[in-house]
PDB file of C-alpha atoms and ligand atoms in Angstrom:
ATOM      1  CA  MET U  89      10.885  -9.600  10.196  1.00 90.00           C
ATOM      2  CA  LEU U  90       8.639  -9.173   7.007  1.00 97.00           C
ATOM      3  CA  THR U  91       5.247  -7.398   8.015  1.00 98.00           C
ATOM      4  CA  LEU U  92       1.789  -7.520   6.521  1.00 98.00           C
ATOM      5  CA  GLY U  93      -0.353  -4.219   5.905  1.00 98.00           C
ATOM      6  CA  VAL U  94      -3.629  -5.269   4.917  1.00 98.00           C
ATOM      7  CA  ASN U  95      -5.643  -2.728   2.609  1.00 98.00           C
ATOM      8  CA  ILE U  96      -9.419  -2.508   3.429  1.00 98.00           C
ATOM      9  CA  ASP U  97     -10.267  -0.278   0.561  1.00 98.00           C
ATOM     10  CA  HIS U  98     -12.351  -3.090  -1.097  1.00 98.00           C
ATOM     11  CA  VAL U  99     -14.608  -3.627   2.162  1.00 98.00           C
ATOM     12  CA  ALA U 100     -15.553   0.123   1.635  1.00 98.00           C
ATOM     13  CA  THR U 101     -15.940  -0.622  -2.244  1.00 98.00           C
ATOM     14  CA  ILE U 102     -18.707  -3.119  -1.314  1.00 98.00           C
ATOM     15  CA  ARG U 103     -20.478  -0.648   1.054  1.00 98.00           C
ATOM     16  CA  GLN U 104     -20.374   2.185  -1.413  1.00 97.00           C
ATOM     17  CA  ALA U 105     -21.888  -0.147  -4.125  1.00 97.00           C
ATOM     18  CA  ARG U 106     -25.048   0.653  -2.154  1.00 97.00           C
ATOM     19  CA  ARG U 107     -24.007   4.027  -0.432  1.00 96.00           C
ATOM     20  CA  THR U 108     -25.036   2.280   2.747  1.00 97.00           C
ATOM     21  CA  VAL U 109     -23.265   1.607   6.268  1.00 97.00           C
ATOM     22  CA  GLU U 110     -22.260  -1.985   5.647  1.00 98.00           C
ATOM     23  CA  PRO U 111     -19.892  -3.751   5.655  1.00 98.00           C
ATOM     24  CA  ASP U 112     -17.906  -1.177   7.812  1.00 98.00           C
ATOM     25  CA  PRO U 113     -14.091  -1.148   7.069  1.00 98.00           C
ATOM     26  CA  ILE U 114     -13.212  -0.254  10.683  1.00 98.00           C
ATOM     27  CA  ALA U 115     -14.853  -3.628  11.772  1.00 98.00           C
ATOM     28  CA  ALA U 116     -12.837  -5.186   9.048  1.00 98.00           C
ATOM     29  CA  ALA U 117      -9.566  -3.489  10.231  1.00 98.00           C
ATOM     30  CA  VAL U 118     -10.222  -4.852  13.730  1.00 98.00           C
ATOM     31  CA  LEU U 119     -10.720  -8.325  12.459  1.00 98.00           C
ATOM     32  CA  ALA U 120      -7.445  -8.105  10.063  1.00 98.00           C
ATOM     33  CA  GLU U 121      -5.762  -7.192  13.114  1.00 98.00           C
ATOM     34  CA  LEU U 122      -7.212 -10.137  15.094  1.00 98.00           C
ATOM     35  CA  GLY U 123      -6.083 -12.380  12.245  1.00 98.00           C
ATOM     36  CA  GLY U 124      -2.341 -11.208  12.492  1.00 98.00           C
ATOM     37  CA  ALA U 125      -2.125  -7.906  10.493  1.00 98.00           C
ATOM     38  CA  ASN U 126       0.859  -5.868  11.079  1.00 98.00           C
ATOM     39  CA  GLY U 127      -0.630  -2.747   9.846  1.00 98.00           C
ATOM     40  CA  ILE U 128      -3.681  -1.295   8.159  1.00 98.00           C
ATOM     41  CA  THR U 129      -3.702   0.228   4.780  1.00 98.00           C
ATOM     42  CA  ALA U 130      -6.375   2.664   3.395  1.00 98.00           C
ATOM     43  CA  HIS U 131      -6.282   4.847   0.243  1.00 97.00           C
ATOM     44  CA  LEU U 132      -8.460   8.077   0.484  1.00 98.00           C
ATOM     45  CA  ARG U 133      -8.946   8.663  -3.060  1.00 96.00           C
ATOM     46  CA  GLU U 134      -9.875  12.265  -4.298  1.00 94.00           C
ATOM     47  CA  ASP U 135     -13.018  10.793  -5.809  1.00 94.00           C
ATOM     48  CA  ARG U 136     -13.956   9.102  -2.492  1.00 96.00           C
ATOM     49  CA  ARG U 137     -14.972   5.984  -4.486  1.00 95.00           C
ATOM     50  CA  HIS U 138     -14.328   3.557  -1.614  1.00 97.00           C
ATOM     51  CA  ILE U 139     -12.705   4.993   1.750  1.00 98.00           C
ATOM     52  CA  GLN U 140     -14.535   8.098   3.123  1.00 98.00           C
ATOM     53  CA  ASP U 141     -13.041  10.710   5.258  1.00 98.00           C
ATOM     54  CA  ARG U 142     -14.976   9.392   8.244  1.00 98.00           C
ATOM     55  CA  ASP U 143     -13.268   5.831   7.798  1.00 98.00           C
ATOM     56  CA  VAL U 144      -9.890   7.433   8.061  1.00 98.00           C
ATOM     57  CA  ARG U 145     -10.526   9.431  11.113  1.00 98.00           C
ATOM     58  CA  LEU U 146     -12.073   6.347  12.852  1.00 98.00           C
ATOM     59  CA  LEU U 147      -9.190   4.342  11.771  1.00 98.00           C
ATOM     60  CA  ARG U 148      -6.676   6.602  13.334  1.00 98.00           C
ATOM     61  CA  GLU U 149      -8.745   6.048  16.839  1.00 98.00           C
ATOM     62  CA  THR U 150      -9.099   2.274  16.418  1.00 98.00           C
ATOM     63  CA  VAL U 151      -6.038   0.763  14.555  1.00 98.00           C
ATOM     64  CA  ARG U 152      -3.815  -0.797  17.297  1.00 98.00           C
ATOM     65  CA  THR U 153      -1.165  -1.613  14.753  1.00 98.00           C
ATOM     66  CA  HIS U 154      -0.128   0.935  12.522  1.00 98.00           C
ATOM     67  CA  LEU U 155      -2.166   3.033  10.028  1.00 98.00           C
ATOM     68  CA  ASN U 156      -0.663   3.506   6.506  1.00 98.00           C
ATOM     69  CA  LEU U 157      -2.724   6.497   4.519  1.00 98.00           C
ATOM     70  CA  GLU U 158      -2.253   5.868   1.048  1.00 97.00           C
ATOM     71  CA  MET U 159      -3.076   9.197  -1.029  1.00 97.00           C
ATOM     72  CA  ALA U 160      -2.192  11.534  -3.879  1.00 96.00           C
ATOM     73  CA  ALA U 161       0.245  14.218  -3.448  1.00 96.00           C
ATOM     74  CA  THR U 162      -2.509  17.033  -3.502  1.00 96.00           C
ATOM     75  CA  GLU U 163      -2.925  19.925  -1.226  1.00 96.00           C
ATOM     76  CA  GLU U 164      -6.095  18.454   0.006  1.00 97.00           C
ATOM     77  CA  MET U 165      -4.725  15.082   0.980  1.00 98.00           C
ATOM     78  CA  VAL U 166      -1.674  16.802   2.752  1.00 98.00           C
ATOM     79  CA  ALA U 167      -4.078  18.819   4.815  1.00 98.00           C
ATOM     80  CA  ILE U 168      -6.022  15.811   5.833  1.00 98.00           C
ATOM     81  CA  ALA U 169      -2.777  13.918   6.712  1.00 98.00           C
ATOM     82  CA  LEU U 170      -1.416  16.537   8.736  1.00 98.00           C
ATOM     83  CA  ASP U 171      -4.647  16.520  10.547  1.00 98.00           C
ATOM     84  CA  ILE U 172      -5.158  12.901  11.077  1.00 98.00           C
ATOM     85  CA  LYS U 173      -1.391  11.790  11.605  1.00 98.00           C
ATOM     86  CA  PRO U 174      -1.259   8.479  10.301  1.00 98.00           C
ATOM     87  CA  ASP U 175       1.793   6.288  11.212  1.00 98.00           C
ATOM     88  CA  TYR U 176       2.936   6.729   7.806  1.00 98.00           C
ATOM     89  CA  VAL U 177       1.828   8.093   4.462  1.00 98.00           C
ATOM     90  CA  THR U 178       2.220   6.202   0.928  1.00 98.00           C
ATOM     91  CA  LEU U 179       2.194   8.757  -1.825  1.00 97.00           C
ATOM     92  CA  VAL U 180       0.637   7.183  -4.964  1.00 96.00           C
ATOM     93  CA  PRO U 181      -0.301   8.513  -8.292  1.00 94.00           C
ATOM     94  CA  GLU U 182      -3.835   8.824  -8.971  1.00 83.00           C
ATOM     95  CA  LYS U 183      -6.165   9.151 -12.125  1.00 74.00           C
ATOM     96  CA  ARG U 184      -9.899   9.562 -12.019  1.00 60.00           C
ATOM     97  CA  GLU U 185     -10.466   7.030 -14.819  1.00 63.00           C
ATOM     98  CA  GLU U 186      -8.388   4.251 -13.574  1.00 69.00           C
ATOM     99  CA  VAL U 187      -9.715   1.140 -11.859  1.00 69.00           C
ATOM    100  CA  THR U 188      -6.801   0.858  -9.602  1.00 68.00           C
ATOM    101  CA  THR U 189      -3.520   2.576  -9.243  1.00 65.00           C
ATOM    102  CA  GLU U 190      -1.979   2.003 -12.551  1.00 72.00           C
ATOM    103  CA  GLY U 191       1.856   2.740 -12.371  1.00 85.00           C
ATOM    104  CA  GLY U 192       4.236   4.061  -9.802  1.00 94.00           C
ATOM    105  CA  LEU U 193       5.049   7.862  -9.074  1.00 95.00           C
ATOM    106  CA  ASP U 194       7.396   9.579 -11.428  1.00 95.00           C
ATOM    107  CA  ILE U 195       9.585  10.890  -8.812  1.00 96.00           C
ATOM    108  CA  ALA U 196      12.285  11.869 -11.265  1.00 92.00           C
ATOM    109  CA  GLY U 197       9.842  13.931 -13.517  1.00 93.00           C
ATOM    110  CA  ASN U 198       8.129  15.651 -10.638  1.00 94.00           C
ATOM    111  CA  PHE U 199      11.002  16.015  -8.070  1.00 96.00           C
ATOM    112  CA  ASP U 200      10.418  19.457  -6.583  1.00 96.00           C
ATOM    113  CA  ARG U 201       6.678  19.015  -5.920  1.00 95.00           C
ATOM    114  CA  LEU U 202       7.096  15.590  -4.384  1.00 97.00           C
ATOM    115  CA  LYS U 203      10.114  16.558  -2.491  1.00 98.00           C
ATOM    116  CA  GLU U 204       8.010  19.628  -0.968  1.00 97.00           C
ATOM    117  CA  VAL U 205       5.304  17.214  -0.041  1.00 98.00           C
ATOM    118  CA  VAL U 206       7.910  14.586   1.547  1.00 98.00           C
ATOM    119  CA  ASP U 207       9.294  17.462   3.793  1.00 98.00           C
ATOM    120  CA  GLN U 208       6.008  18.714   4.590  1.00 98.00           C
ATOM    121  CA  LEU U 209       4.605  15.346   5.991  1.00 98.00           C
ATOM    122  CA  GLN U 210       8.222  14.230   7.349  1.00 98.00           C
ATOM    123  CA  SER U 211       8.777  17.680   9.225  1.00 98.00           C
ATOM    124  CA  ALA U 212       5.441  16.888  11.170  1.00 98.00           C
ATOM    125  CA  ASN U 213       6.649  13.345  12.002  1.00 98.00           C
ATOM    126  CA  ILE U 214       4.936  11.465   9.623  1.00 98.00           C
ATOM    127  CA  PRO U 215       7.172   9.270   7.679  1.00 98.00           C
ATOM    128  CA  VAL U 216       6.695   8.879   3.725  1.00 98.00           C
ATOM    129  CA  SER U 217       6.690   5.993   1.438  1.00 98.00           C
ATOM    130  CA  LEU U 218       6.818   6.549  -2.201  1.00 98.00           C
ATOM    131  CA  PHE U 219       4.972   4.063  -4.437  1.00 97.00           C
ATOM    132  CA  ILE U 220       7.367   3.574  -7.429  1.00 97.00           C
ATOM    133  CA  ASP U 221       8.265   1.070 -10.342  1.00 97.00           C
ATOM    134  CA  ALA U 222      11.755  -0.650  -9.782  1.00 97.00           C
ATOM    135  CA  GLN U 223      13.635   1.392 -11.920  1.00 97.00           C
ATOM    136  CA  GLU U 224      17.212   2.778 -11.334  1.00 97.00           C
ATOM    137  CA  THR U 225      16.139   6.516 -11.908  1.00 97.00           C
ATOM    138  CA  GLN U 226      13.060   6.380  -9.790  1.00 97.00           C
ATOM    139  CA  ILE U 227      14.840   4.826  -6.732  1.00 98.00           C
ATOM    140  CA  GLN U 228      17.749   7.326  -7.076  1.00 98.00           C
ATOM    141  CA  ALA U 229      15.243  10.041  -7.039  1.00 98.00           C
ATOM    142  CA  SER U 230      13.435   8.833  -4.206  1.00 98.00           C
ATOM    143  CA  GLY U 231      16.345   8.440  -2.040  1.00 98.00           C
ATOM    144  CA  ASN U 232      16.883  12.224  -3.025  1.00 98.00           C
ATOM    145  CA  THR U 233      13.770  13.387  -1.681  1.00 98.00           C
ATOM    146  CA  ASN U 234      14.809  11.903   2.018  1.00 98.00           C
ATOM    147  CA  ALA U 235      11.654   9.840   2.185  1.00 98.00           C
ATOM    148  CA  LYS U 236      12.009   7.308   4.683  1.00 98.00           C
ATOM    149  CA  PHE U 237      10.580   4.416   2.573  1.00 98.00           C
ATOM    150  CA  ILE U 238       9.572   3.208  -1.181  1.00 98.00           C
ATOM    151  CA  GLU U 239       7.106   0.840  -1.987  1.00 98.00           C
ATOM    152  CA  LEU U 240       7.876  -1.192  -5.079  1.00 98.00           C
ATOM    153  CA  HIS U 241       4.979  -1.753  -7.511  1.00 97.00           C
ATOM    154  CA  THR U 242       4.291  -5.583  -7.762  1.00 98.00           C
ATOM    155  CA  GLY U 243       1.993  -5.306 -10.406  1.00 97.00           C
ATOM    156  CA  LYS U 244       4.126  -6.035 -13.507  1.00 97.00           C
ATOM    157  CA  TYR U 245       5.354  -9.263 -11.597  1.00 98.00           C
ATOM    158  CA  ALA U 246       1.591  -9.933 -10.734  1.00 98.00           C
ATOM    159  CA  ASP U 247       0.599  -9.834 -14.190  1.00 97.00           C
ATOM    160  CA  ALA U 248       3.546 -11.370 -15.887  1.00 98.00           C
ATOM    161  CA  PRO U 249       2.263 -13.591 -18.826  1.00 97.00           C
ATOM    162  CA  ASN U 250       4.648 -16.262 -18.592  1.00 97.00           C
ATOM    163  CA  ILE U 251       7.262 -17.702 -16.079  1.00 97.00           C
ATOM    164  CA  THR U 252      10.218 -16.052 -17.991  1.00 98.00           C
ATOM    165  CA  VAL U 253       8.637 -12.582 -17.689  1.00 98.00           C
ATOM    166  CA  ARG U 254       7.730 -13.410 -14.117  1.00 98.00           C
ATOM    167  CA  GLN U 255      11.237 -14.086 -13.178  1.00 98.00           C
ATOM    168  CA  GLN U 256      12.858 -10.920 -14.886  1.00 98.00           C
ATOM    169  CA  GLU U 257      10.144  -8.696 -13.030  1.00 98.00           C
ATOM    170  CA  LEU U 258      11.195 -10.592  -9.673  1.00 98.00           C
ATOM    171  CA  GLU U 259      14.849  -9.867 -10.380  1.00 98.00           C
ATOM    172  CA  ALA U 260      14.034  -6.131 -11.176  1.00 98.00           C
ATOM    173  CA  LEU U 261      12.360  -6.047  -7.735  1.00 98.00           C
ATOM    174  CA  ARG U 262      15.469  -7.822  -6.176  1.00 98.00           C
ATOM    175  CA  GLN U 263      17.697  -5.184  -7.789  1.00 98.00           C
ATOM    176  CA  GLY U 264      15.553  -2.411  -6.588  1.00 98.00           C
ATOM    177  CA  CYS U 265      15.292  -3.614  -3.292  1.00 98.00           C
ATOM    178  CA  GLU U 266      19.243  -3.767  -3.111  1.00 98.00           C
ATOM    179  CA  GLN U 267      19.608  -0.451  -4.654  1.00 98.00           C
ATOM    180  CA  ALA U 268      17.116   1.355  -2.174  1.00 98.00           C
ATOM    181  CA  LEU U 269      18.504  -0.341   0.862  1.00 98.00           C
ATOM    182  CA  ASN U 270      22.256   0.928  -0.295  1.00 98.00           C
ATOM    183  CA  LEU U 271      20.633   4.529  -0.300  1.00 98.00           C
ATOM    184  CA  GLY U 272      19.412   4.043   3.392  1.00 98.00           C
ATOM    185  CA  LEU U 273      15.741   3.542   2.124  1.00 98.00           C
ATOM    186  CA  ARG U 274      13.311   1.240   3.732  1.00 98.00           C
ATOM    187  CA  VAL U 275      11.393  -1.063   1.303  1.00 98.00           C
ATOM    188  CA  ASN U 276       8.022  -2.021   1.060  1.00 98.00           C
ATOM    189  CA  ALA U 277       6.211  -3.669  -1.938  1.00 98.00           C
ATOM    190  CA  GLY U 278       2.514  -4.341  -3.165  1.00 98.00           C
ATOM    191  CA  HIS U 279      -0.077  -4.292  -5.703  1.00 97.00           C
ATOM    192  CA  GLY U 280      -1.491  -7.434  -7.317  1.00 97.00           C
ATOM    193  CA  LEU U 281      -0.050  -9.960  -4.929  1.00 98.00           C
ATOM    194  CA  THR U 282      -2.056 -13.145  -4.329  1.00 98.00           C
ATOM    195  CA  TYR U 283      -1.851 -16.268  -2.178  1.00 98.00           C
ATOM    196  CA  GLN U 284      -0.344 -17.855  -5.149  1.00 98.00           C
ATOM    197  CA  ASN U 285       2.314 -15.246  -6.071  1.00 98.00           C
ATOM    198  CA  VAL U 286       3.431 -14.003  -2.629  1.00 98.00           C
ATOM    199  CA  TYR U 287       5.953 -16.173  -1.565  1.00 98.00           C
ATOM    200  CA  PRO U 288       8.952 -15.171  -4.158  1.00 98.00           C
ATOM    201  CA  VAL U 289       8.272 -11.466  -3.268  1.00 98.00           C
ATOM    202  CA  ALA U 290       8.366 -12.181   0.506  1.00 98.00           C
ATOM    203  CA  CYS U 291      11.528 -13.980   0.176  1.00 98.00           C
ATOM    204  CA  LEU U 292      13.464 -10.846  -1.179  1.00 98.00           C
ATOM    205  CA  PRO U 293      16.292  -9.971   1.077  1.00 96.00           C
ATOM    206  CA  GLY U 294      15.518  -6.704   3.044  1.00 96.00           C
ATOM    207  CA  MET U 295      11.754  -6.443   2.052  1.00 98.00           C
ATOM    208  CA  GLU U 296      10.089  -5.046   5.212  1.00 98.00           C
ATOM    209  CA  GLU U 297       6.126  -4.943   4.685  1.00 98.00           C
ATOM    210  CA  LEU U 298       3.877  -6.231   1.982  1.00 98.00           C
ATOM    211  CA  ASN U 299       0.621  -4.058   1.230  1.00 98.00           C
ATOM    212  CA  ILE U 300      -1.956  -6.432   0.194  1.00 98.00           C
ATOM    213  CA  GLY U 301      -5.739  -5.716  -0.307  1.00 98.00           C
ATOM    214  CA  HIS U 302      -7.868  -7.221  -3.214  1.00 98.00           C
ATOM    215  CA  THR U 303      -7.122 -10.743  -2.703  1.00 98.00           C
ATOM    216  CA  ILE U 304      -7.485 -10.673   1.099  1.00 98.00           C
ATOM    217  CA  VAL U 305     -10.959  -9.186   0.848  1.00 98.00           C
ATOM    218  CA  SER U 306     -11.810 -11.322  -1.928  1.00 98.00           C
ATOM    219  CA  ARG U 307     -11.148 -14.234   0.242  1.00 98.00           C
ATOM    220  CA  ALA U 308     -12.592 -12.907   3.419  1.00 98.00           C
ATOM    221  CA  VAL U 309     -15.935 -12.442   1.730  1.00 98.00           C
ATOM    222  CA  LEU U 310     -15.776 -16.543   1.451  1.00 98.00           C
ATOM    223  CA  VAL U 311     -14.041 -17.334   4.870  1.00 98.00           C
ATOM    224  CA  GLY U 312     -14.119 -14.447   6.935  1.00 98.00           C
ATOM    225  CA  MET U 313     -11.206 -11.903   7.407  1.00 98.00           C
ATOM    226  CA  GLU U 314      -9.394 -13.343  10.160  1.00 98.00           C
ATOM    227  CA  ARG U 315      -9.011 -16.402   8.491  1.00 98.00           C
ATOM    228  CA  ALA U 316      -7.932 -14.452   5.236  1.00 98.00           C
ATOM    229  CA  VAL U 317      -5.404 -12.659   7.099  1.00 98.00           C
ATOM    230  CA  ARG U 318      -3.996 -15.733   8.920  1.00 98.00           C
ATOM    231  CA  GLU U 319      -3.787 -17.738   5.778  1.00 98.00           C
ATOM    232  CA  MET U 320      -1.727 -14.749   3.861  1.00 98.00           C
ATOM    233  CA  LYS U 321       0.482 -14.824   6.624  1.00 98.00           C
ATOM    234  CA  LEU U 322       1.141 -18.594   5.923  1.00 98.00           C
ATOM    235  CA  ALA U 323       1.314 -17.929   2.448  1.00 98.00           C
ATOM    236  CA  MET U 324       4.084 -15.012   3.001  1.00 98.00           C
ATOM    237  CA  ARG U 325       6.260 -17.975   4.781  1.00 97.00           C
ATOM    238  CA  GLY U 326       5.671 -20.541   2.072  1.00 97.00           C
ATOM    239  CA  GLU U 327       3.448 -22.488   4.281  1.00 95.00           C
ATOM    240  CA  PHE U 328       0.133 -22.207   2.428  1.00 89.00           C
TER     241      PHE U 328
HETATM  242  N1  PXP C 442      -0.033  -0.567  -2.446  1.00 54.15           N
HETATM  243  C1  PXP C 442      -0.497   0.300  -3.198  1.00 54.15           C
HETATM  244  C2  PXP C 442       0.441   1.592  -3.291  1.00 54.15           C
HETATM  245  C3  PXP C 442      -1.855   0.239  -3.875  1.00 54.15           C
HETATM  246  O1  PXP C 442      -2.143   1.630  -4.224  1.00 54.15           O
HETATM  247  C4  PXP C 442      -2.403  -0.666  -3.675  1.00 54.15           C
HETATM  248  C5  PXP C 442      -3.986  -0.760  -4.444  1.00 54.15           C
HETATM  249  O2  PXP C 442      -4.629  -0.068  -3.683  1.00 54.15           O
HETATM  250  C6  PXP C 442      -2.014  -1.899  -3.064  1.00 54.15           C
HETATM  251  C7  PXP C 442      -0.643  -1.802  -2.326  1.00 54.15           C
HETATM  252  C8  PXP C 442      -2.687  -3.269  -2.870  1.00 54.15           C
HETATM  253  O3  PXP C 442      -2.895  -3.615  -4.089  1.00 54.15           O
HETATM  254  P1  PXP C 442      -3.872  -5.012  -4.216  1.00 54.15           P
HETATM  255  O4  PXP C 442      -5.080  -4.395  -3.886  1.00 54.15           O
HETATM  256  O5  PXP C 442      -3.733  -5.243  -5.465  1.00 54.15           O
HETATM  257  O6  PXP C 442      -3.361  -5.964  -3.175  1.00 54.15           O
END
């Protein structure tokens, strides 16, 4: 069954706009689960621009589905993950200036360091997912790290300027999925997915979980979190 991980970062973005206590991403996670989220995802960034350490600690105690902690492969973040023990960690590249995660990790180019982090986390029973572009060399290198999962970056698909490019990007995702499954990797995907573009990605054979944030939080501001999550689950089945 294809599952939905709801990324609640941007609930924290609204809170941090005033550096106050509301809206609380913990409440958002509870409501997302009531709406049918299969998992909750939060990205603790080095600059703490949205999710705070306190959020991750409380999510660990309150999330009833599974908690996916997104983080950079830094010593600080590895120490936090080993302490909090999320259900899995997704390693992402991080640049201070970026508005959001821009590209996938370069596993092939930083193999030794990333393999070390994968080993550290997985030997503490925290499965690791690597956020990468759907490129053959990156998928092969991901397999060589022994990470349990990859998360295919769907940003280029989402941002495609026309239908031809979109189909090409979808095909790259399909091939990436197939290659990864043949290597024994489990496959998630995310970034830039919306109610309008999610269905073709949801149909990719072998896809396990979609991590979706901005579009769900945007809709939740207008219609409420439970409804926004329910509607995304319908969109993933092509029924919305
Ligand atoms: N997956 C990863 C690895 C991400 O970094 C993000 C953005 O934080 C998402 C999924 C969700 O992207 P969006 O907010 O565009 O749905």
